[in-house]
């Protein structure tokens, strides 16, 4: 069974993606999110309500802010993944004009941290 890591899993786009993947695959899903003003676990909860307990068990929630690199505890909590779908982002345009550095940290540094994590997965495969 494939395993996918979805960053920003509690966001608008990603919670629909989680619903789609539960309905259309047998994959295990890990949602990683820091749950800020735009991330809301209730969204995930609302979509999960339609599924059986077996389907619900395919989704695991991890709390992490991607401004920081993924530490060994988070990495071990995630385990091996086959795919990473990176949807964590600062998405509020007006706020990005007011607080640009916050958006550089979330969208540039955060992306770099997830790419570094992806590299470690490939390194493990090669060894
Ligand atoms: N919503 C749209 O119509 C739309 C259209 C095209 C592209 N996109 C893109 O899709 C992506 C997701 O958009 P969205 O509308 O779902 O945004 P959203 O703001 O609803 O969700 C973003 C999620 O990322 C999380 N997040 C932000 N920074 C984080 C960090 N540093 N660490 C961990 N989690 C963090 C937030 O908590 C939130 O749950 C963005 O890149 C956006 O530009 C969105």
PDB file of C-alpha atoms and ligand atoms in Angstrom:
ATOM      1  CA  UNK A   1       0.000   0.000   0.000  1.00  0.00           C
ATOM      2  CA  UNK A   2       1.345   3.443  -0.943  1.00  0.00           C
ATOM      3  CA  UNK A   3       1.824   6.172   1.639  1.00  0.00           C
ATOM      4  CA  UNK A   4       1.495   9.874   0.877  1.00  0.00           C
ATOM      5  CA  UNK A   5       2.554  12.864   2.957  1.00  0.00           C
ATOM      6  CA  UNK A   6       0.322  15.894   2.402  1.00  0.00           C
ATOM      7  CA  UNK A   7       1.675  19.121   3.832  1.00  0.00           C
ATOM      8  CA  UNK A   8      -0.869  21.763   4.731  1.00  0.00           C
ATOM      9  CA  UNK A   9      -3.342  18.902   5.156  1.00  0.00           C
ATOM     10  CA  UNK A  10      -5.791  21.041   7.118  1.00  0.00           C
ATOM     11  CA  UNK A  11      -5.893  23.710   4.404  1.00  0.00           C
ATOM     12  CA  UNK A  12      -8.615  24.405   1.872  1.00  0.00           C
ATOM     13  CA  UNK A  13      -7.193  22.528  -1.116  1.00  0.00           C
ATOM     14  CA  UNK A  14      -5.588  19.712   0.884  1.00  0.00           C
ATOM     15  CA  UNK A  15      -8.695  18.659   2.809  1.00  0.00           C
ATOM     16  CA  UNK A  16     -10.448  18.063  -0.530  1.00  0.00           C
ATOM     17  CA  UNK A  17      -7.383  16.136  -1.664  1.00  0.00           C
ATOM     18  CA  UNK A  18      -7.563  13.934   1.456  1.00  0.00           C
ATOM     19  CA  UNK A  19     -11.227  13.211   0.682  1.00  0.00           C
ATOM     20  CA  UNK A  20     -10.381  12.391  -2.952  1.00  0.00           C
ATOM     21  CA  UNK A  21      -7.545  10.045  -1.977  1.00  0.00           C
ATOM     22  CA  UNK A  22      -9.644   8.162   0.557  1.00  0.00           C
ATOM     23  CA  UNK A  23     -12.384   7.682  -2.030  1.00  0.00           C
ATOM     24  CA  UNK A  24     -10.160   6.787  -4.967  1.00  0.00           C
ATOM     25  CA  UNK A  25      -7.117   4.968  -3.557  1.00  0.00           C
ATOM     26  CA  UNK A  26      -6.199   2.598  -0.735  1.00  0.00           C
ATOM     27  CA  UNK A  27      -3.242   4.787   0.266  1.00  0.00           C
ATOM     28  CA  UNK A  28      -2.250   5.719   3.769  1.00  0.00           C
ATOM     29  CA  UNK A  29      -2.328   9.480   4.215  1.00  0.00           C
ATOM     30  CA  UNK A  30      -0.283  11.642   6.554  1.00  0.00           C
ATOM     31  CA  UNK A  31      -1.412  15.218   7.008  1.00  0.00           C
ATOM     32  CA  UNK A  32       1.291  17.556   8.270  1.00  0.00           C
ATOM     33  CA  UNK A  33       0.182  21.054   9.242  1.00  0.00           C
ATOM     34  CA  UNK A  34       0.960  23.715  11.802  1.00  0.00           C
ATOM     35  CA  UNK A  35      -2.721  24.653  12.074  1.00  0.00           C
ATOM     36  CA  UNK A  36      -2.439  28.414  11.772  1.00  0.00           C
ATOM     37  CA  UNK A  37      -5.229  30.923  11.067  1.00  0.00           C
ATOM     38  CA  UNK A  38      -5.935  29.202   7.713  1.00  0.00           C
ATOM     39  CA  UNK A  39      -5.421  25.588   8.808  1.00  0.00           C
ATOM     40  CA  UNK A  40      -8.426  24.045  10.486  1.00  0.00           C
ATOM     41  CA  UNK A  41      -8.706  20.432  11.630  1.00  0.00           C
ATOM     42  CA  UNK A  42     -12.496  20.751  11.657  1.00  0.00           C
ATOM     43  CA  UNK A  43     -12.359  20.766   7.863  1.00  0.00           C
ATOM     44  CA  UNK A  44     -10.688  17.372   7.889  1.00  0.00           C
ATOM     45  CA  UNK A  45     -13.056  16.188  10.582  1.00  0.00           C
ATOM     46  CA  UNK A  46     -16.045  17.215   8.442  1.00  0.00           C
ATOM     47  CA  UNK A  47     -14.843  15.266   5.399  1.00  0.00           C
ATOM     48  CA  UNK A  48     -13.823  12.271   7.535  1.00  0.00           C
ATOM     49  CA  UNK A  49     -17.304  11.930   9.023  1.00  0.00           C
ATOM     50  CA  UNK A  50     -18.621  10.289   5.838  1.00  0.00           C
ATOM     51  CA  UNK A  51     -16.058   7.454   6.036  1.00  0.00           C
ATOM     52  CA  UNK A  52     -15.964   4.146   7.886  1.00  0.00           C
ATOM     53  CA  UNK A  53     -13.644   3.654  10.859  1.00  0.00           C
ATOM     54  CA  UNK A  54     -11.322   1.543   8.657  1.00  0.00           C
ATOM     55  CA  UNK A  55     -11.056   4.390   6.142  1.00  0.00           C
ATOM     56  CA  UNK A  56     -10.532   6.929   8.942  1.00  0.00           C
ATOM     57  CA  UNK A  57      -7.608   4.876  10.226  1.00  0.00           C
ATOM     58  CA  UNK A  58      -5.787   5.531   6.942  1.00  0.00           C
ATOM     59  CA  UNK A  59      -5.302   9.183   7.921  1.00  0.00           C
ATOM     60  CA  UNK A  60      -2.696  10.277  10.453  1.00  0.00           C
ATOM     61  CA  UNK A  61      -2.349  13.870  11.659  1.00  0.00           C
ATOM     62  CA  UNK A  62       1.059  15.334  12.470  1.00  0.00           C
ATOM     63  CA  UNK A  63       1.578  18.810  13.860  1.00  0.00           C
ATOM     64  CA  UNK A  64       4.687  20.601  12.597  1.00  0.00           C
ATOM     65  CA  UNK A  65       5.679  24.067  11.398  1.00  0.00           C
ATOM     66  CA  UNK A  66       7.774  23.740   8.237  1.00  0.00           C
ATOM     67  CA  UNK A  67       9.689  26.908   9.065  1.00  0.00           C
ATOM     68  CA  UNK A  68      11.769  24.414  11.075  1.00  0.00           C
ATOM     69  CA  UNK A  69      13.429  21.416   9.500  1.00  0.00           C
ATOM     70  CA  UNK A  70      11.831  18.071  10.225  1.00  0.00           C
ATOM     71  CA  UNK A  71      13.502  16.772  13.391  1.00  0.00           C
ATOM     72  CA  UNK A  72      14.199  13.050  13.974  1.00  0.00           C
ATOM     73  CA  UNK A  73      11.004  12.606  16.028  1.00  0.00           C
ATOM     74  CA  UNK A  74       8.815  13.995  13.263  1.00  0.00           C
ATOM     75  CA  UNK A  75      10.726  12.001  10.635  1.00  0.00           C
ATOM     76  CA  UNK A  76      10.226   8.791  12.585  1.00  0.00           C
ATOM     77  CA  UNK A  77       6.549   9.640  13.144  1.00  0.00           C
ATOM     78  CA  UNK A  78       6.119  10.064   9.363  1.00  0.00           C
ATOM     79  CA  UNK A  79       8.059   6.889   8.492  1.00  0.00           C
ATOM     80  CA  UNK A  80       8.634   5.957   4.868  1.00  0.00           C
ATOM     81  CA  UNK A  81       6.508   7.781   2.285  1.00  0.00           C
ATOM     82  CA  UNK A  82       6.112   7.112  -1.431  1.00  0.00           C
ATOM     83  CA  UNK A  83       4.824  10.547  -2.390  1.00  0.00           C
ATOM     84  CA  UNK A  84       4.892  14.059  -0.984  1.00  0.00           C
ATOM     85  CA  UNK A  85       2.217  16.549  -2.001  1.00  0.00           C
ATOM     86  CA  UNK A  86       3.349  19.938  -0.744  1.00  0.00           C
ATOM     87  CA  UNK A  87       0.333  22.198  -0.159  1.00  0.00           C
ATOM     88  CA  UNK A  88       1.448  23.973   3.005  1.00  0.00           C
ATOM     89  CA  UNK A  89       1.801  27.638   2.155  1.00  0.00           C
ATOM     90  CA  UNK A  90       1.007  31.118   3.234  1.00  0.00           C
ATOM     91  CA  UNK A  91      -1.845  31.837   0.829  1.00  0.00           C
ATOM     92  CA  UNK A  92      -3.351  35.103   2.036  1.00  0.00           C
ATOM     93  CA  UNK A  93      -2.296  37.700  -0.544  1.00  0.00           C
ATOM     94  CA  UNK A  94      -3.112  40.851   1.471  1.00  0.00           C
ATOM     95  CA  UNK A  95      -1.236  39.457   4.463  1.00  0.00           C
ATOM     96  CA  UNK A  96       1.801  38.677   2.290  1.00  0.00           C
ATOM     97  CA  UNK A  97       2.077  42.379   1.416  1.00  0.00           C
ATOM     98  CA  UNK A  98       1.879  43.360   5.070  1.00  0.00           C
ATOM     99  CA  UNK A  99       4.164  40.621   6.427  1.00  0.00           C
ATOM    100  CA  UNK A 100       6.405  39.524   3.529  1.00  0.00           C
ATOM    101  CA  UNK A 101       9.073  37.817   5.665  1.00  0.00           C
ATOM    102  CA  UNK A 102       6.447  35.545   7.225  1.00  0.00           C
ATOM    103  CA  UNK A 103       5.619  34.378   3.689  1.00  0.00           C
ATOM    104  CA  UNK A 104       9.255  33.899   2.723  1.00  0.00           C
ATOM    105  CA  UNK A 105       9.635  31.666   5.779  1.00  0.00           C
ATOM    106  CA  UNK A 106       6.515  29.600   5.046  1.00  0.00           C
ATOM    107  CA  UNK A 107       6.766  29.398   1.258  1.00  0.00           C
ATOM    108  CA  UNK A 108      10.510  29.421   0.571  1.00  0.00           C
ATOM    109  CA  UNK A 109      12.136  28.064   3.755  1.00  0.00           C
ATOM    110  CA  UNK A 110       9.215  25.667   4.327  1.00  0.00           C
ATOM    111  CA  UNK A 111       9.552  24.303   0.784  1.00  0.00           C
ATOM    112  CA  UNK A 112      13.313  23.916   1.219  1.00  0.00           C
ATOM    113  CA  UNK A 113      12.772  21.966   4.454  1.00  0.00           C
ATOM    114  CA  UNK A 114      10.332  19.561   2.801  1.00  0.00           C
ATOM    115  CA  UNK A 115      12.698  19.110  -0.170  1.00  0.00           C
ATOM    116  CA  UNK A 116      15.533  18.286   2.244  1.00  0.00           C
ATOM    117  CA  UNK A 117      13.268  15.697   3.868  1.00  0.00           C
ATOM    118  CA  UNK A 118      12.498  14.248   0.412  1.00  0.00           C
ATOM    119  CA  UNK A 119      16.220  13.919  -0.254  1.00  0.00           C
ATOM    120  CA  UNK A 120      16.692  11.820   2.893  1.00  0.00           C
ATOM    121  CA  UNK A 121      14.020   9.386   1.675  1.00  0.00           C
ATOM    122  CA  UNK A 122      15.917   8.831  -1.572  1.00  0.00           C
ATOM    123  CA  UNK A 123      19.204   8.495   0.316  1.00  0.00           C
ATOM    124  CA  UNK A 124      17.663   5.761   2.511  1.00  0.00           C
ATOM    125  CA  UNK A 125      16.474   3.935  -0.640  1.00  0.00           C
ATOM    126  CA  UNK A 126      19.948   4.085  -2.202  1.00  0.00           C
ATOM    127  CA  UNK A 127      21.701   2.677   0.914  1.00  0.00           C
TER     128      UNK A 127
HETATM  129  N1  LIG B   1      -7.241  28.016  -2.902  1.00  0.00           N
HETATM  130  C1  LIG B   1      -7.079  28.163  -4.219  1.00  0.00           C
HETATM  131  O1  LIG B   1      -8.011  28.487  -4.974  1.00  0.00           O
HETATM  132  C2  LIG B   1      -5.724  27.892  -4.854  1.00  0.00           C
HETATM  133  C3  LIG B   1      -5.607  27.976  -6.246  1.00  0.00           C
HETATM  134  C4  LIG B   1      -4.384  27.705  -6.839  1.00  0.00           C
HETATM  135  C5  LIG B   1      -3.289  27.368  -6.068  1.00  0.00           C
HETATM  136  N2  LIG B   1      -3.408  27.308  -4.721  1.00  0.00           N
HETATM  137  C6  LIG B   1      -2.211  26.971  -3.962  1.00  0.00           C
HETATM  138  O2  LIG B   1      -2.438  25.752  -3.225  1.00  0.00           O
HETATM  139  C7  LIG B   1      -1.725  25.831  -1.998  1.00  0.00           C
HETATM  140  C8  LIG B   1      -2.712  25.642  -0.832  1.00  0.00           C
HETATM  141  O3  LIG B   1      -3.682  26.664  -0.909  1.00  0.00           O
HETATM  142  P1  LIG B   1      -4.940  26.691   0.073  1.00  0.00           P
HETATM  143  O4  LIG B   1      -5.954  27.592  -0.543  1.00  0.00           O
HETATM  144  O5  LIG B   1      -5.329  25.290   0.459  1.00  0.00           O
HETATM  145  O6  LIG B   1      -4.302  27.455   1.313  1.00  0.00           O
HETATM  146  P2  LIG B   1      -4.762  27.436   2.856  1.00  0.00           P
HETATM  147  O7  LIG B   1      -4.242  28.706   3.425  1.00  0.00           O
HETATM  148  O8  LIG B   1      -6.208  27.121   2.987  1.00  0.00           O
HETATM  149  O9  LIG B   1      -3.965  26.195   3.439  1.00  0.00           O
HETATM  150  C9  LIG B   1      -2.579  26.235   3.663  1.00  0.00           C
HETATM  151  C10 LIG B   1      -2.281  25.284   4.806  1.00  0.00           C
HETATM  152  O10 LIG B   1      -0.868  25.284   4.997  1.00  0.00           O
HETATM  153  C11 LIG B   1      -0.607  25.353   6.404  1.00  0.00           C
HETATM  154  N3  LIG B   1       0.691  25.989   6.561  1.00  0.00           N
HETATM  155  C12 LIG B   1       1.076  27.229   6.181  1.00  0.00           C
HETATM  156  N4  LIG B   1       2.338  27.468   6.508  1.00  0.00           N
HETATM  157  C13 LIG B   1       2.780  26.326   7.131  1.00  0.00           C
HETATM  158  C14 LIG B   1       4.023  25.957   7.715  1.00  0.00           C
HETATM  159  N5  LIG B   1       5.063  26.816   7.780  1.00  0.00           N
HETATM  160  N6  LIG B   1       4.144  24.723   8.240  1.00  0.00           N
HETATM  161  C15 LIG B   1       3.101  23.851   8.224  1.00  0.00           C
HETATM  162  N7  LIG B   1       1.889  24.159   7.697  1.00  0.00           N
HETATM  163  C16 LIG B   1       1.742  25.393   7.159  1.00  0.00           C
HETATM  164  C17 LIG B   1      -1.748  26.180   6.992  1.00  0.00           C
HETATM  165  O11 LIG B   1      -1.933  25.912   8.387  1.00  0.00           O
HETATM  166  C18 LIG B   1      -2.927  25.714   6.144  1.00  0.00           C
HETATM  167  O12 LIG B   1      -3.573  24.590   6.705  1.00  0.00           O
HETATM  168  C19 LIG B   1      -1.009  27.200  -1.972  1.00  0.00           C
HETATM  169  O13 LIG B   1       0.294  27.040  -2.474  1.00  0.00           O
HETATM  170  C20 LIG B   1      -1.855  28.014  -2.912  1.00  0.00           C
HETATM  171  O14 LIG B   1      -1.112  29.091  -3.497  1.00  0.00           O
HETATM  172  C21 LIG B   1      -4.598  27.546  -4.103  1.00  0.00           C
END
